[in-house]
Amino acid sequence: MKRQLKKALLLFITLALLTCSLTSCLAPKPKTFTVADELRITLTEAFSEKELVGQTAMFQSLDVIVTVLLEEKELIQRDLSVEEYAALVCSGNGLTDSTVKIKDTHAAFSYEKTVSGKDYTYFAKCFKSEKGYWLVQFACFTSAVDKHKENIDTWTASISFS
């Protein structure tokens, strides 16, 4: 009886270790993308770079879309704080219900939008660099926000400028 218990316990531990190692092997690895030779963002290998008219860059996975827009300082024609830029983006896009929050490195706001009958939540992050003002937006299904929020925070924290 003890021998069977030991075998069963050993089999269980072996299966648990195998499952854990396979799961970690399947998790997408970090991948860093560079935009306009200045902005760097680390997402995962699950993302691929796509083209989107009107955006400087776009990255897409099965669940999340990331858009990046660089507005060069010459186009803005005045020196704005990152908070002023975020407020300008909100007002220019009719996002009157969005509240701009100041973070350590950026200004942020979020909003919801229905596209083709599907509800999306957008997490917008605004940055200021030598080249200009950056709007980085993460979008996912509204029903999946809880699943992606932590990753979006991690990806935002990875943004840097050269």
mmCIF file of C-alpha atoms in Angstrom:
data_model
loop_
_atom_site.group_PDB
_atom_site.id
_atom_site.type_symbol
_atom_site.label_atom_id
_atom_site.label_comp_id
_atom_site.label_asym_id
_atom_site.label_seq_id
_atom_site.Cartn_x
_atom_site.Cartn_y
_atom_site.Cartn_z
ATOM 1 C CA MET A 1 0.000 0.000 0.000
ATOM 2 C CA LYS A 2 2.791 2.431 0.909
ATOM 3 C CA ARG A 3 4.607 1.540 -2.294
ATOM 4 C CA GLN A 4 1.527 2.373 -4.414
ATOM 5 C CA LEU A 5 1.101 5.674 -2.574
ATOM 6 C CA LYS A 6 4.737 6.589 -3.228
ATOM 7 C CA LYS A 7 4.364 5.734 -6.933
ATOM 8 C CA ALA A 8 1.171 7.779 -7.215
ATOM 9 C CA LEU A 9 2.760 10.727 -5.422
ATOM 10 C CA LEU A 10 5.869 10.538 -7.624
ATOM 11 C CA LEU A 11 3.705 10.373 -10.758
ATOM 12 C CA PHE A 12 1.659 13.375 -9.588
ATOM 13 C CA ILE A 13 4.782 15.456 -8.866
ATOM 14 C CA THR A 14 6.311 14.518 -12.235
ATOM 15 C CA LEU A 15 3.132 15.497 -14.095
ATOM 16 C CA ALA A 16 2.853 18.758 -12.152
ATOM 17 C CA LEU A 17 6.458 19.704 -12.978
ATOM 18 C CA LEU A 18 6.006 18.770 -16.633
ATOM 19 C CA THR A 19 2.820 20.842 -16.872
ATOM 20 C CA CYS A 20 4.491 23.855 -15.243
ATOM 21 C CA SER A 21 7.515 23.697 -17.518
ATOM 22 C CA LEU A 22 5.391 23.295 -20.663
ATOM 23 C CA THR A 23 3.204 26.227 -19.667
ATOM 24 C CA SER A 24 6.201 28.514 -19.164
ATOM 25 C CA CYS A 25 7.640 27.395 -22.492
ATOM 26 C CA LEU A 26 4.423 28.369 -24.250
ATOM 27 C CA ALA A 27 4.209 31.848 -22.733
ATOM 28 C CA PRO A 28 5.147 34.499 -25.310
ATOM 29 C CA LYS A 29 8.635 35.894 -24.846
ATOM 30 C CA PRO A 30 9.274 39.655 -24.583
ATOM 31 C CA LYS A 31 9.980 41.452 -27.842
ATOM 32 C CA THR A 32 11.122 45.072 -28.135
ATOM 33 C CA PHE A 33 9.925 47.235 -30.998
ATOM 34 C CA THR A 34 11.407 50.596 -32.040
ATOM 35 C CA VAL A 35 9.266 53.345 -33.565
ATOM 36 C CA ALA A 36 10.644 56.294 -35.569
ATOM 37 C CA ASP A 37 14.150 55.584 -34.254
ATOM 38 C CA GLU A 38 13.145 56.997 -30.864
ATOM 39 C CA LEU A 39 10.370 55.201 -28.962
ATOM 40 C CA ARG A 40 11.032 51.696 -27.675
ATOM 41 C CA ILE A 41 8.305 49.456 -26.307
ATOM 42 C CA THR A 42 8.586 45.888 -25.077
ATOM 43 C CA LEU A 43 5.533 43.785 -25.855
ATOM 44 C CA THR A 44 5.708 40.037 -26.581
ATOM 45 C CA GLU A 45 6.388 37.816 -29.571
ATOM 46 C CA ALA A 46 2.602 37.439 -29.853
ATOM 47 C CA PHE A 47 2.573 40.929 -31.425
ATOM 48 C CA SER A 48 3.340 41.658 -35.044
ATOM 49 C CA GLU A 49 3.868 45.054 -36.619
ATOM 50 C CA LYS A 50 1.119 46.178 -39.003
ATOM 51 C CA GLU A 51 0.435 49.337 -40.951
ATOM 52 C CA LEU A 52 -2.469 51.625 -40.123
ATOM 53 C CA VAL A 53 -3.127 54.816 -42.052
ATOM 54 C CA GLY A 54 -2.761 57.860 -39.833
ATOM 55 C CA GLN A 55 -0.592 56.104 -37.237
ATOM 56 C CA THR A 56 3.177 56.026 -36.916
ATOM 57 C CA ALA A 57 3.079 52.342 -35.935
ATOM 58 C CA MET A 58 0.653 49.596 -34.994
ATOM 59 C CA PHE A 59 1.219 46.293 -33.212
ATOM 60 C CA GLN A 60 -1.385 43.563 -33.098
ATOM 61 C CA SER A 61 -1.855 40.343 -31.171
ATOM 62 C CA LEU A 62 -4.932 38.154 -31.028
ATOM 63 C CA ASP A 63 -6.325 40.101 -28.060
ATOM 64 C CA VAL A 64 -4.720 43.551 -27.961
ATOM 65 C CA ILE A 65 -3.952 46.291 -30.471
ATOM 66 C CA VAL A 66 -1.331 48.963 -29.793
ATOM 67 C CA THR A 67 -1.264 52.124 -31.904
ATOM 68 C CA VAL A 68 1.500 54.721 -31.768
ATOM 69 C CA LEU A 69 1.234 58.260 -33.093
ATOM 70 C CA LEU A 70 4.074 60.771 -33.162
ATOM 71 C CA GLU A 71 3.038 64.397 -33.573
ATOM 72 C CA GLU A 72 6.160 66.401 -34.228
ATOM 73 C CA LYS A 73 6.617 69.590 -32.225
ATOM 74 C CA GLU A 74 6.575 71.729 -35.376
ATOM 75 C CA LEU A 75 3.002 70.578 -36.084
ATOM 76 C CA ILE A 76 1.764 71.563 -32.639
ATOM 77 C CA GLN A 77 3.349 75.044 -32.991
ATOM 78 C CA ARG A 78 3.701 75.616 -29.255
ATOM 79 C CA ASP A 79 5.358 73.974 -26.303
ATOM 80 C CA LEU A 80 2.774 71.998 -24.327
ATOM 81 C CA SER A 81 3.151 69.991 -21.160
ATOM 82 C CA VAL A 82 2.296 66.311 -21.549
ATOM 83 C CA GLU A 83 -0.896 66.987 -19.562
ATOM 84 C CA GLU A 84 -1.896 69.800 -21.942
ATOM 85 C CA TYR A 85 -1.211 67.540 -24.919
ATOM 86 C CA ALA A 86 -3.405 64.768 -23.431
ATOM 87 C CA ALA A 87 -6.210 67.279 -22.798
ATOM 88 C CA LEU A 88 -5.874 68.511 -26.393
ATOM 89 C CA VAL A 89 -6.167 64.919 -27.670
ATOM 90 C CA CYS A 90 -9.281 64.366 -25.543
ATOM 91 C CA SER A 91 -11.001 67.571 -26.654
ATOM 92 C CA GLY A 92 -9.994 67.070 -30.292
ATOM 93 C CA ASN A 93 -11.602 63.624 -30.292
ATOM 94 C CA GLY A 94 -14.749 64.518 -28.352
ATOM 95 C CA LEU A 95 -13.728 62.521 -25.295
ATOM 96 C CA THR A 96 -15.434 64.838 -22.828
ATOM 97 C CA ASP A 97 -15.938 62.066 -20.245
ATOM 98 C CA SER A 98 -12.242 61.158 -20.084
ATOM 99 C CA THR A 99 -10.162 62.371 -17.165
ATOM 100 C CA VAL A 100 -6.450 62.922 -17.732
ATOM 101 C CA LYS A 101 -4.272 61.496 -14.967
ATOM 102 C CA ILE A 102 -0.620 62.381 -14.531
ATOM 103 C CA LYS A 103 1.726 59.442 -13.998
ATOM 104 C CA ASP A 104 5.491 59.469 -13.358
ATOM 105 C CA THR A 105 6.492 59.442 -17.018
ATOM 106 C CA HIS A 106 3.306 60.263 -18.902
ATOM 107 C CA ALA A 107 -0.287 61.439 -18.897
ATOM 108 C CA ALA A 108 -3.030 58.830 -19.241
ATOM 109 C CA PHE A 109 -6.723 58.566 -19.931
ATOM 110 C CA SER A 110 -9.096 55.830 -21.012
ATOM 111 C CA TYR A 111 -12.316 55.630 -22.946
ATOM 112 C CA GLU A 112 -14.726 53.115 -24.438
ATOM 113 C CA LYS A 113 -15.889 52.922 -28.018
ATOM 114 C CA THR A 114 -18.166 50.624 -29.986
ATOM 115 C CA VAL A 115 -16.735 49.579 -33.358
ATOM 116 C CA SER A 116 -18.738 47.345 -35.700
ATOM 117 C CA GLY A 117 -21.044 46.411 -32.836
ATOM 118 C CA LYS A 118 -18.218 45.383 -30.479
ATOM 119 C CA ASP A 119 -17.270 47.250 -27.297
ATOM 120 C CA TYR A 120 -13.608 48.204 -26.895
ATOM 121 C CA THR A 121 -11.719 49.922 -24.089
ATOM 122 C CA TYR A 122 -8.775 52.131 -24.994
ATOM 123 C CA PHE A 123 -5.972 53.000 -22.596
ATOM 124 C CA ALA A 124 -4.221 56.101 -23.921
ATOM 125 C CA LYS A 125 -0.748 57.122 -22.754
ATOM 126 C CA CYS A 126 0.791 60.457 -23.752
ATOM 127 C CA PHE A 127 4.512 61.180 -23.712
ATOM 128 C CA LYS A 128 6.751 64.094 -24.668
ATOM 129 C CA SER A 129 10.192 63.589 -26.227
ATOM 130 C CA GLU A 130 12.792 65.462 -28.242
ATOM 131 C CA LYS A 131 10.918 64.751 -31.486
ATOM 132 C CA GLY A 132 7.463 65.651 -30.253
ATOM 133 C CA TYR A 133 4.382 64.284 -28.573
ATOM 134 C CA TRP A 134 3.513 60.597 -28.556
ATOM 135 C CA LEU A 135 0.095 59.000 -28.178
ATOM 136 C CA VAL A 136 0.324 55.272 -27.420
ATOM 137 C CA GLN A 137 -3.024 53.503 -27.214
ATOM 138 C CA PHE A 138 -3.743 49.966 -26.046
ATOM 139 C CA ALA A 139 -7.135 48.591 -27.093
ATOM 140 C CA CYS A 140 -8.913 45.384 -26.126
ATOM 141 C CA PHE A 141 -12.463 44.095 -25.838
ATOM 142 C CA THR A 142 -14.150 45.773 -22.875
ATOM 143 C CA SER A 143 -15.092 42.321 -21.575
ATOM 144 C CA ALA A 144 -11.366 41.406 -21.427
ATOM 145 C CA VAL A 145 -10.004 44.485 -19.620
ATOM 146 C CA ASP A 146 -9.351 42.614 -16.362
ATOM 147 C CA LYS A 147 -7.374 39.976 -18.272
ATOM 148 C CA HIS A 148 -5.107 42.534 -19.989
ATOM 149 C CA LYS A 149 -4.808 45.459 -17.561
ATOM 150 C CA GLU A 150 -1.693 44.172 -15.783
ATOM 151 C CA ASN A 151 0.092 43.504 -19.089
ATOM 152 C CA ILE A 152 -0.859 46.944 -20.388
ATOM 153 C CA ASP A 153 0.665 48.502 -17.274
ATOM 154 C CA THR A 154 3.841 46.438 -17.803
ATOM 155 C CA TRP A 155 4.048 47.399 -21.476
ATOM 156 C CA THR A 156 3.515 51.065 -20.625
ATOM 157 C CA ALA A 157 6.332 50.929 -18.066
ATOM 158 C CA SER A 158 8.630 49.514 -20.765
ATOM 159 C CA ILE A 159 8.289 52.582 -23.018
ATOM 160 C CA SER A 160 11.520 54.530 -23.315
ATOM 161 C CA PHE A 161 13.055 57.111 -25.639
ATOM 162 C CA SER A 162 16.527 57.353 -27.139
#
